[in-house]
Amino acid sequence: MTRLQKTIVLLPGDGIGPEVTRAAAQVLGDCAREFGHGFTLVEQPIGGAAIDLAGSPFPEDTASACLAADALLLGAVGGRRWDSLPVGRRPESGLLELRRRLGLYANLRPVRLHAALGSISPLRPERARRVDLEIVRELSGGIYFGERGRRGEGAEERAFDTESYSVREIERVARVGFARARARRRRLASVDKANVLESSQLWRGVVNRLAPEFPEVELEHLYVDNAALQLVLDPSQFDVILTSNMFGDILSDEAAALAGSIGLAPSASFGSGPSLYEPIHGSAPQLAGKDCACPIGAILSAALLLRESFGLAKEADAIEIAVDRVLESGLRTPDIAAPGTEIVGLAAMTEAIRHHLAHALLPAEGYGWGV
Ligand code: IPM
Ligand code: MG
């Protein structure tokens, strides 16, 4: 059995970020103990917490720790307290700066409806049952990083943000999309707005050009408005969705809601250096400190971290099985509550997952990887 020595930088951030990150860190600690891995967990400030502490949403110390890490796990950033700050100095810009500095261009957002959660999906049960897709969102380009500014005055004052993509930027993320589709059900839906946007026309052209490299993948193109509609009408038609930074941000919230709650959805971001893992939910300041947030998105992000960055598939599977078991047992945080289920807080939910994880890790369960 391989025992790994790894450094994971934890970026708890704001609102419920610290609570869910702590839950995920406990689960990582359990896996390390059970398998004899040495995970060094280093906490660094980001977002609003970093503004308060160091005057910047992404301090240099945080940046150097991130660049030197083997993987990063983030909670969430943002909150009303920093709402009056200009765009470039807000907590969110800390996360964007992190993505930019690490060159994280491909963001994976898997969304699957757990069988036990069918009744809480906003979709009718027969439609909800088949939500099992992955969004590959471009993460370091597009309108998030394009030229922006203001000019003029009074009624003539104008603000602008620019959507722009290069062939290279589209190619590298499209390759990830095709590869993920090839490893799943081999269907790729590229989502754009090519009937209006020049950048989307380039996007579509580049994706088409790459298609022959992946002959086993069936490619289709959808306009983003239609994609939003199709997601609600028939999510089963989607396997992997490849799209731009902005469209991916919007569609992934929609898809996560279809699967029951945005609190459940994990994500992974890849570039050329260390990868970043984070739940896709926000900082939900109104829930912070009340022990009622859902830790599952963060815990499943830790599972993705183990699988994707460290190649620890069995450990990752064990975490996912533990989450499945807890949901099957009827335990629910308030966001996923349903009649006949037991509502618990973040701490009890985390404990229950860790308890099931300890069982999933036992060799007696048939996994055969005892120490
Ligand atoms: C996300 C979030 C971020 C984004 C914010 C917090 C900057 O909504 O990760 O989806 O827009 O990318
Ligand atoms: Mg978002």
Tab-separated table of C-alpha atoms and ligand atoms in Angstrom:
chain	number	residue	atom	x	y	z
A	1	MET	CA	0.000	0.000	0.000
A	2	THR	CA	1.365	3.408	-0.944
A	3	ARG	CA	1.615	5.855	1.912
A	4	LEU	CA	1.689	9.415	0.679
A	5	GLN	CA	3.209	12.533	2.191
A	6	LYS	CA	1.243	15.522	0.936
A	7	THR	CA	0.617	19.136	1.816
A	8	ILE	CA	-2.942	20.381	1.436
A	9	VAL	CA	-3.624	24.089	1.783
A	10	LEU	CA	-7.019	24.811	3.332
A	11	LEU	CA	-8.645	28.092	2.321
A	12	PRO	CA	-11.697	28.357	4.620
A	13	GLY	CA	-12.713	31.872	3.515
A	14	ASP	CA	-15.958	33.444	4.717
A	15	GLY	CA	-19.468	32.695	5.971
A	16	ILE	CA	-20.038	28.942	6.160
A	17	GLY	CA	-16.673	28.386	4.418
A	18	PRO	CA	-14.716	27.690	7.645
A	19	GLU	CA	-17.345	25.221	8.981
A	20	VAL	CA	-17.590	23.156	5.822
A	21	THR	CA	-13.817	23.220	5.317
A	22	ARG	CA	-13.305	21.950	8.867
A	23	ALA	CA	-15.725	19.093	8.187
A	24	ALA	CA	-13.876	18.149	5.000
A	25	ALA	CA	-10.506	18.411	6.783
A	26	GLN	CA	-11.717	15.975	9.463
A	27	VAL	CA	-12.667	13.499	6.767
A	28	LEU	CA	-9.249	13.904	5.116
A	29	GLY	CA	-7.663	13.315	8.525
A	30	ASP	CA	-9.677	10.090	8.956
A	31	CYS	CA	-8.483	8.765	5.589
A	32	ALA	CA	-4.880	9.702	6.358
A	33	ARG	CA	-4.959	7.957	9.753
A	34	GLU	CA	-6.590	4.826	8.400
A	35	PHE	CA	-4.204	4.432	5.472
A	36	GLY	CA	-1.048	5.786	7.062
A	37	HIS	CA	-0.779	8.804	4.764
A	38	GLY	CA	0.886	11.920	6.098
A	39	PHE	CA	-1.298	14.860	5.110
A	40	THR	CA	-0.049	18.219	6.345
A	41	LEU	CA	-2.994	20.614	6.406
A	42	VAL	CA	-2.014	24.270	6.252
A	43	GLU	CA	-4.652	26.955	6.689
A	44	GLN	CA	-4.380	30.234	4.774
A	45	PRO	CA	-6.703	33.255	4.634
A	46	ILE	CA	-8.575	34.206	1.471
A	47	GLY	CA	-11.536	36.442	0.592
A	48	GLY	CA	-13.127	38.696	3.199
A	49	ALA	CA	-11.230	37.026	6.040
A	50	ALA	CA	-7.972	37.902	4.286
A	51	ILE	CA	-9.118	41.494	3.675
A	52	ASP	CA	-9.755	41.863	7.409
A	53	LEU	CA	-6.491	40.186	8.345
A	54	ALA	CA	-4.049	41.378	5.722
A	55	GLY	CA	-5.812	44.063	3.697
A	56	SER	CA	-6.024	41.966	0.537
A	57	PRO	CA	-8.416	39.179	-0.579
A	58	PHE	CA	-5.460	37.103	-1.829
A	59	PRO	CA	-2.334	37.985	0.200
A	60	GLU	CA	1.108	37.077	-1.114
A	61	ASP	CA	1.657	34.571	1.730
A	62	THR	CA	-1.507	32.755	0.700
A	63	ALA	CA	-0.373	32.798	-2.924
A	64	SER	CA	3.044	31.297	-2.168
A	65	ALA	CA	1.564	28.615	0.108
A	66	CYS	CA	-0.914	27.684	-2.648
A	67	LEU	CA	1.760	27.506	-5.328
A	68	ALA	CA	3.874	25.208	-3.125
A	69	ALA	CA	0.986	22.889	-2.116
A	70	ASP	CA	0.080	19.478	-3.519
A	71	ALA	CA	-3.626	20.392	-3.564
A	72	LEU	CA	-5.974	23.097	-2.293
A	73	LEU	CA	-9.348	22.872	-0.588
A	74	LEU	CA	-11.471	26.011	-0.414
A	75	GLY	CA	-14.668	26.745	1.541
A	76	ALA	CA	-16.374	29.854	0.144
A	77	VAL	CA	-15.771	33.585	-0.134
A	78	GLY	CA	-17.924	36.695	0.106
A	79	GLY	CA	-20.391	38.408	2.410
A	80	ARG	CA	-22.488	41.510	2.947
A	81	ARG	CA	-19.782	43.118	5.057
A	82	TRP	CA	-17.598	43.664	2.020
A	83	ASP	CA	-20.421	44.557	-0.401
A	84	SER	CA	-19.450	48.208	-0.715
A	85	LEU	CA	-15.947	47.439	-1.989
A	86	PRO	CA	-15.181	47.947	-5.695
A	87	VAL	CA	-15.164	44.813	-7.887
A	88	GLY	CA	-11.401	44.259	-7.900
A	89	ARG	CA	-11.043	44.481	-4.093
A	90	ARG	CA	-13.972	42.300	-3.021
A	91	PRO	CA	-13.599	38.858	-1.418
A	92	GLU	CA	-14.595	37.217	-4.722
A	93	SER	CA	-11.590	38.739	-6.447
A	94	GLY	CA	-9.422	36.696	-4.063
A	95	LEU	CA	-10.867	33.522	-5.537
A	96	LEU	CA	-10.517	34.843	-9.084
A	97	GLU	CA	-6.910	35.823	-8.395
A	98	LEU	CA	-6.251	32.340	-7.006
A	99	ARG	CA	-7.686	30.765	-10.165
A	100	ARG	CA	-5.620	33.118	-12.323
A	101	ARG	CA	-2.323	32.704	-10.443
A	102	LEU	CA	-2.600	28.931	-10.539
A	103	GLY	CA	-3.714	28.923	-14.171
A	104	LEU	CA	-6.812	26.858	-13.263
A	105	TYR	CA	-8.520	26.771	-16.631
A	106	ALA	CA	-10.777	23.714	-16.348
A	107	ASN	CA	-13.447	23.480	-13.681
A	108	LEU	CA	-15.314	20.187	-13.282
A	109	ARG	CA	-18.718	20.240	-11.650
A	110	PRO	CA	-20.249	16.776	-11.444
A	111	VAL	CA	-23.958	16.781	-10.606
A	112	ARG	CA	-25.823	13.607	-9.781
A	113	LEU	CA	-29.147	13.156	-8.069
A	114	HIS	CA	-28.811	10.769	-5.186
A	115	ALA	CA	-31.578	8.134	-5.261
A	116	ALA	CA	-32.658	9.047	-1.731
A	117	LEU	CA	-33.145	12.704	-2.662
A	118	GLY	CA	-35.602	12.331	-5.559
A	119	SER	CA	-38.430	13.882	-3.579
A	120	ILE	CA	-36.586	17.148	-2.930
A	121	SER	CA	-35.579	17.850	-6.513
A	122	PRO	CA	-37.735	20.613	-8.005
A	123	LEU	CA	-38.223	18.298	-10.993
A	124	ARG	CA	-41.005	15.742	-11.248
A	125	PRO	CA	-39.654	12.386	-9.999
A	126	GLU	CA	-39.516	10.740	-13.440
A	127	ARG	CA	-37.361	13.589	-14.767
A	128	ALA	CA	-35.233	14.053	-11.659
A	129	ARG	CA	-34.187	10.410	-11.526
A	130	ARG	CA	-31.875	10.879	-14.439
A	131	VAL	CA	-29.751	13.823	-13.389
A	132	ASP	CA	-26.189	12.558	-13.824
A	133	LEU	CA	-23.973	14.975	-15.669
A	134	GLU	CA	-20.738	16.874	-15.459
A	135	ILE	CA	-20.161	20.488	-16.361
A	136	VAL	CA	-16.718	21.395	-17.661
A	137	ARG	CA	-16.523	25.139	-17.161
A	138	GLU	CA	-13.712	27.256	-18.594
A	139	LEU	CA	-12.323	29.002	-15.530
A	140	SER	CA	-9.550	31.428	-16.293
A	141	GLY	CA	-10.802	33.394	-19.280
A	142	GLY	CA	-13.937	34.946	-20.746
A	143	ILE	CA	-15.849	37.856	-19.293
A	144	TYR	CA	-14.491	37.183	-15.780
A	145	PHE	CA	-11.018	38.176	-16.899
A	146	GLY	CA	-11.647	40.374	-19.949
A	147	GLU	CA	-11.055	44.081	-20.200
A	148	ARG	CA	-13.466	46.059	-18.028
A	149	GLY	CA	-13.991	49.595	-16.918
A	150	ARG	CA	-16.104	52.707	-16.940
A	151	ARG	CA	-16.085	55.831	-19.034
A	152	GLY	CA	-18.209	58.953	-19.448
A	153	GLU	CA	-20.349	60.737	-16.896
A	154	GLY	CA	-23.920	61.170	-15.725
A	155	ALA	CA	-26.473	59.453	-17.943
A	156	GLU	CA	-23.685	58.831	-20.451
A	157	GLU	CA	-21.544	56.942	-17.976
A	158	ARG	CA	-20.921	53.477	-19.384
A	159	ALA	CA	-19.558	50.349	-17.741
A	160	PHE	CA	-18.221	47.427	-19.741
A	161	ASP	CA	-16.939	43.886	-19.300
A	162	THR	CA	-15.488	41.995	-22.231
A	163	GLU	CA	-16.039	38.390	-23.225
A	164	SER	CA	-13.013	37.213	-25.149
A	165	TYR	CA	-11.433	33.830	-25.842
A	166	SER	CA	-8.352	32.757	-27.737
A	167	VAL	CA	-8.061	29.562	-29.763
A	168	ARG	CA	-5.529	28.249	-27.242
A	169	GLU	CA	-7.857	28.888	-24.287
A	170	ILE	CA	-10.751	27.145	-26.006
A	171	GLU	CA	-8.649	24.198	-27.179
A	172	ARG	CA	-7.234	23.313	-23.775
A	173	VAL	CA	-10.570	23.295	-21.974
A	174	ALA	CA	-12.346	21.583	-24.879
A	175	ARG	CA	-9.801	18.755	-24.709
A	176	VAL	CA	-10.712	18.279	-21.042
A	177	GLY	CA	-14.403	18.225	-21.997
A	178	PHE	CA	-13.886	15.607	-24.710
A	179	ALA	CA	-11.699	13.466	-22.433
A	180	ARG	CA	-14.232	13.568	-19.584
A	181	ALA	CA	-17.014	12.621	-22.000
A	182	ARG	CA	-14.934	9.754	-23.377
A	183	ALA	CA	-14.540	8.410	-19.828
A	184	ARG	CA	-18.297	8.682	-19.123
A	185	ARG	CA	-21.230	8.134	-21.496
A	186	ARG	CA	-19.379	9.633	-24.487
A	187	ARG	CA	-21.712	12.555	-25.131
A	188	LEU	CA	-20.470	16.133	-25.171
A	189	ALA	CA	-22.766	19.164	-25.373
A	190	SER	CA	-20.871	22.363	-26.083
A	191	VAL	CA	-22.888	25.352	-24.914
A	192	ASP	CA	-22.420	28.834	-26.385
A	193	LYS	CA	-24.301	31.797	-27.825
A	194	ALA	CA	-22.940	31.531	-31.354
A	195	ASN	CA	-26.062	33.130	-32.847
A	196	VAL	CA	-25.026	36.427	-31.222
A	197	LEU	CA	-21.431	36.421	-29.950
A	198	GLU	CA	-18.258	36.468	-32.009
A	199	SER	CA	-16.377	34.741	-29.166
A	200	SER	CA	-18.947	31.932	-29.257
A	201	GLN	CA	-18.475	31.510	-32.991
A	202	LEU	CA	-14.778	30.997	-32.428
A	203	TRP	CA	-15.591	28.630	-29.536
A	204	ARG	CA	-17.854	26.512	-31.738
A	205	GLY	CA	-15.347	26.431	-34.584
A	206	VAL	CA	-12.486	25.308	-32.336
A	207	VAL	CA	-14.603	22.616	-30.656
A	208	ASN	CA	-15.650	21.308	-34.086
A	209	ARG	CA	-12.043	21.248	-35.217
A	210	LEU	CA	-11.038	19.094	-32.235
A	211	ALA	CA	-13.913	16.633	-32.624
A	212	PRO	CA	-12.096	14.255	-35.039
A	213	GLU	CA	-9.464	13.653	-32.314
A	214	PHE	CA	-12.227	12.096	-30.216
A	215	PRO	CA	-14.188	9.968	-32.696
A	216	GLU	CA	-15.905	7.969	-29.951
A	217	VAL	CA	-17.489	11.116	-28.484
A	218	GLU	CA	-20.790	12.316	-29.905
A	219	LEU	CA	-20.697	16.131	-30.055
A	220	GLU	CA	-23.619	18.533	-30.185
A	221	HIS	CA	-23.878	22.298	-29.836
A	222	LEU	CA	-26.570	24.165	-27.929
A	223	TYR	CA	-27.243	27.840	-27.412
A	224	VAL	CA	-27.095	28.678	-23.730
A	225	ASP	CA	-30.738	29.733	-23.437
A	226	ASN	CA	-31.827	26.429	-24.937
A	227	ALA	CA	-29.390	24.538	-22.712
A	228	ALA	CA	-30.960	26.126	-19.602
A	229	LEU	CA	-34.385	25.049	-20.868
A	230	GLN	CA	-33.311	21.525	-21.825
A	231	LEU	CA	-31.688	21.025	-18.410
A	232	VAL	CA	-35.051	21.518	-16.744
A	233	LEU	CA	-37.095	19.633	-19.340
A	234	ASP	CA	-34.901	16.571	-19.730
A	235	PRO	CA	-31.609	16.491	-17.816
A	236	SER	CA	-31.029	12.876	-18.872
A	237	GLN	CA	-29.976	14.054	-22.339
A	238	PHE	CA	-26.782	15.518	-20.853
A	239	ASP	CA	-23.585	13.671	-20.089
A	240	VAL	CA	-20.788	16.288	-20.216
A	241	ILE	CA	-21.520	19.970	-20.819
A	242	LEU	CA	-18.589	22.062	-22.026
A	243	THR	CA	-18.990	25.801	-21.703
A	244	SER	CA	-17.474	29.200	-20.997
A	245	ASN	CA	-16.727	30.708	-17.611
A	246	MET	CA	-19.919	32.763	-17.305
A	247	PHE	CA	-22.339	30.255	-18.831
A	248	GLY	CA	-20.805	27.501	-16.685
A	249	ASP	CA	-21.286	29.566	-13.535
A	250	ILE	CA	-24.990	29.947	-14.277
A	251	LEU	CA	-25.751	26.456	-15.600
A	252	SER	CA	-23.924	24.737	-12.728
A	253	ASP	CA	-26.106	26.446	-10.108
A	254	GLU	CA	-29.175	25.405	-12.084
A	255	ALA	CA	-27.990	21.808	-12.450
A	256	ALA	CA	-27.049	21.586	-8.755
A	257	ALA	CA	-30.518	22.716	-7.740
A	258	LEU	CA	-32.051	19.998	-9.928
A	259	ALA	CA	-30.043	17.443	-7.948
A	260	GLY	CA	-31.625	18.559	-4.689
A	261	SER	CA	-29.408	21.264	-3.229
A	262	ILE	CA	-26.441	23.350	-4.202
A	263	GLY	CA	-25.006	22.348	-0.820
A	264	LEU	CA	-24.234	18.866	-2.147
A	265	ALA	CA	-22.213	19.716	-5.245
A	266	PRO	CA	-18.385	19.465	-5.259
A	267	SER	CA	-15.984	20.838	-7.853
A	268	ALA	CA	-12.407	20.435	-9.026
A	269	SER	CA	-10.295	22.944	-10.938
A	270	PHE	CA	-7.254	21.958	-12.960
A	271	GLY	CA	-4.367	23.868	-14.459
A	272	SER	CA	-0.691	23.145	-14.808
A	273	GLY	CA	0.108	23.281	-11.054
A	274	PRO	CA	-1.748	22.185	-7.923
A	275	SER	CA	-5.497	21.666	-8.347
A	276	LEU	CA	-8.218	23.388	-6.356
A	277	TYR	CA	-11.258	21.682	-4.844
A	278	GLU	CA	-14.288	23.556	-3.564
A	279	PRO	CA	-17.999	23.088	-3.040
A	280	ILE	CA	-19.871	25.119	-5.644
A	281	HIS	CA	-22.093	26.796	-3.060
A	282	GLY	CA	-21.412	30.286	-1.805
A	283	SER	CA	-20.593	31.612	1.664
A	284	ALA	CA	-24.280	31.804	2.791
A	285	PRO	CA	-23.478	34.340	5.572
A	286	GLN	CA	-27.001	34.035	6.987
A	287	LEU	CA	-26.256	30.392	7.884
A	288	ALA	CA	-22.744	30.945	9.235
A	289	GLY	CA	-22.043	29.818	12.789
A	290	LYS	CA	-25.512	28.290	13.223
A	291	ASP	CA	-24.503	24.682	12.662
A	292	CYS	CA	-27.064	24.270	9.899
A	293	ALA	CA	-25.029	24.391	6.659
A	294	CYS	CA	-24.581	21.273	4.568
A	295	PRO	CA	-20.993	19.934	4.666
A	296	ILE	CA	-21.547	17.399	1.873
A	297	GLY	CA	-20.365	19.597	-1.039
A	298	ALA	CA	-17.082	20.231	0.802
A	299	ILE	CA	-16.689	16.595	1.878
A	300	LEU	CA	-17.300	15.359	-1.671
A	301	SER	CA	-14.745	17.943	-2.846
A	302	ALA	CA	-12.238	16.289	-0.487
A	303	ALA	CA	-13.073	12.952	-2.137
A	304	LEU	CA	-12.407	14.481	-5.563
A	305	LEU	CA	-9.103	15.833	-4.236
A	306	LEU	CA	-7.974	12.391	-3.111
A	307	ARG	CA	-8.967	10.763	-6.392
A	308	GLU	CA	-7.856	13.393	-8.886
A	309	SER	CA	-4.757	14.890	-7.249
A	310	PHE	CA	-3.388	11.946	-5.242
A	311	GLY	CA	-4.729	8.951	-7.202
A	312	LEU	CA	-6.374	7.612	-4.023
A	313	ALA	CA	-9.454	6.096	-5.651
A	314	LYS	CA	-10.322	3.713	-2.826
A	315	GLU	CA	-10.251	6.441	-0.210
A	316	ALA	CA	-12.356	8.680	-2.461
A	317	ASP	CA	-14.844	5.863	-3.102
A	318	ALA	CA	-15.082	5.222	0.653
A	319	ILE	CA	-16.011	8.874	1.312
A	320	GLU	CA	-18.631	8.828	-1.435
A	321	ILE	CA	-20.078	5.566	-0.113
A	322	ALA	CA	-20.223	7.025	3.392
A	323	VAL	CA	-22.164	10.062	2.094
A	324	ASP	CA	-24.548	7.756	0.193
A	325	ARG	CA	-25.151	5.649	3.296
A	326	VAL	CA	-25.911	8.656	5.472
A	327	LEU	CA	-28.377	10.023	2.941
A	328	GLU	CA	-30.006	6.590	2.663
A	329	SER	CA	-30.301	6.502	6.457
A	330	GLY	CA	-32.603	9.539	6.287
A	331	LEU	CA	-30.334	12.055	7.988
A	332	ARG	CA	-30.657	15.520	6.478
A	333	THR	CA	-29.318	19.027	6.910
A	334	PRO	CA	-32.147	21.586	6.586
A	335	ASP	CA	-31.465	22.304	2.871
A	336	ILE	CA	-32.245	18.687	1.939
A	337	ALA	CA	-34.925	17.953	4.512
A	338	ALA	CA	-38.047	16.055	3.456
A	339	PRO	CA	-41.025	14.600	5.319
A	340	GLY	CA	-40.023	11.538	7.313
A	341	THR	CA	-36.340	12.433	7.514
A	342	GLU	CA	-34.339	13.480	10.543
A	343	ILE	CA	-32.988	17.018	10.438
A	344	VAL	CA	-29.551	17.501	11.940
A	345	GLY	CA	-26.902	20.210	11.961
A	346	LEU	CA	-23.570	20.342	10.182
A	347	ALA	CA	-21.687	18.811	13.116
A	348	ALA	CA	-23.996	15.800	13.456
A	349	MET	CA	-24.074	15.277	9.701
A	350	THR	CA	-20.272	15.330	9.613
A	351	GLU	CA	-20.055	12.894	12.532
A	352	ALA	CA	-22.481	10.525	10.803
A	353	ILE	CA	-20.441	10.611	7.589
A	354	ARG	CA	-17.218	9.965	9.540
A	355	HIS	CA	-18.882	7.091	11.351
A	356	HIS	CA	-19.963	5.465	8.077
A	357	LEU	CA	-16.539	6.207	6.631
A	358	ALA	CA	-14.871	4.313	9.467
A	359	HIS	CA	-17.060	1.329	8.533
A	360	ALA	CA	-16.455	1.738	4.815
A	361	LEU	CA	-12.732	1.697	5.560
A	362	LEU	CA	-12.904	-1.589	7.456
A	363	PRO	CA	-11.429	-4.550	5.557
A	364	ALA	CA	-14.328	-6.668	6.863
A	365	GLU	CA	-16.671	-4.726	4.625
A	366	GLY	CA	-15.125	-6.520	1.703
A	367	TYR	CA	-12.897	-3.792	0.365
A	368	GLY	CA	-9.797	-5.719	1.353
A	369	TRP	CA	-7.562	-2.775	2.050
A	370	GLY	CA	-6.871	-3.143	5.758
A	371	VAL	CA	-3.598	-1.951	7.200
B	1	IPM	C1	-18.526	29.941	-8.303
B	1	IPM	C2	-18.807	31.272	-7.652
B	1	IPM	C3	-17.702	32.250	-8.051
B	1	IPM	C4	-17.754	32.407	-9.566
B	1	IPM	C5	-17.748	33.615	-7.346
B	1	IPM	C6	-17.767	33.478	-5.842
B	1	IPM	C7	-16.638	34.510	-7.787
B	1	IPM	O1	-20.061	31.729	-8.005
B	1	IPM	O2	-17.455	29.381	-8.056
B	1	IPM	O3	-19.382	29.460	-9.047
B	1	IPM	O4	-18.541	33.222	-10.078
B	1	IPM	O5	-16.998	31.724	-10.245
B	2	MG	MG	-21.235	30.330	-9.075
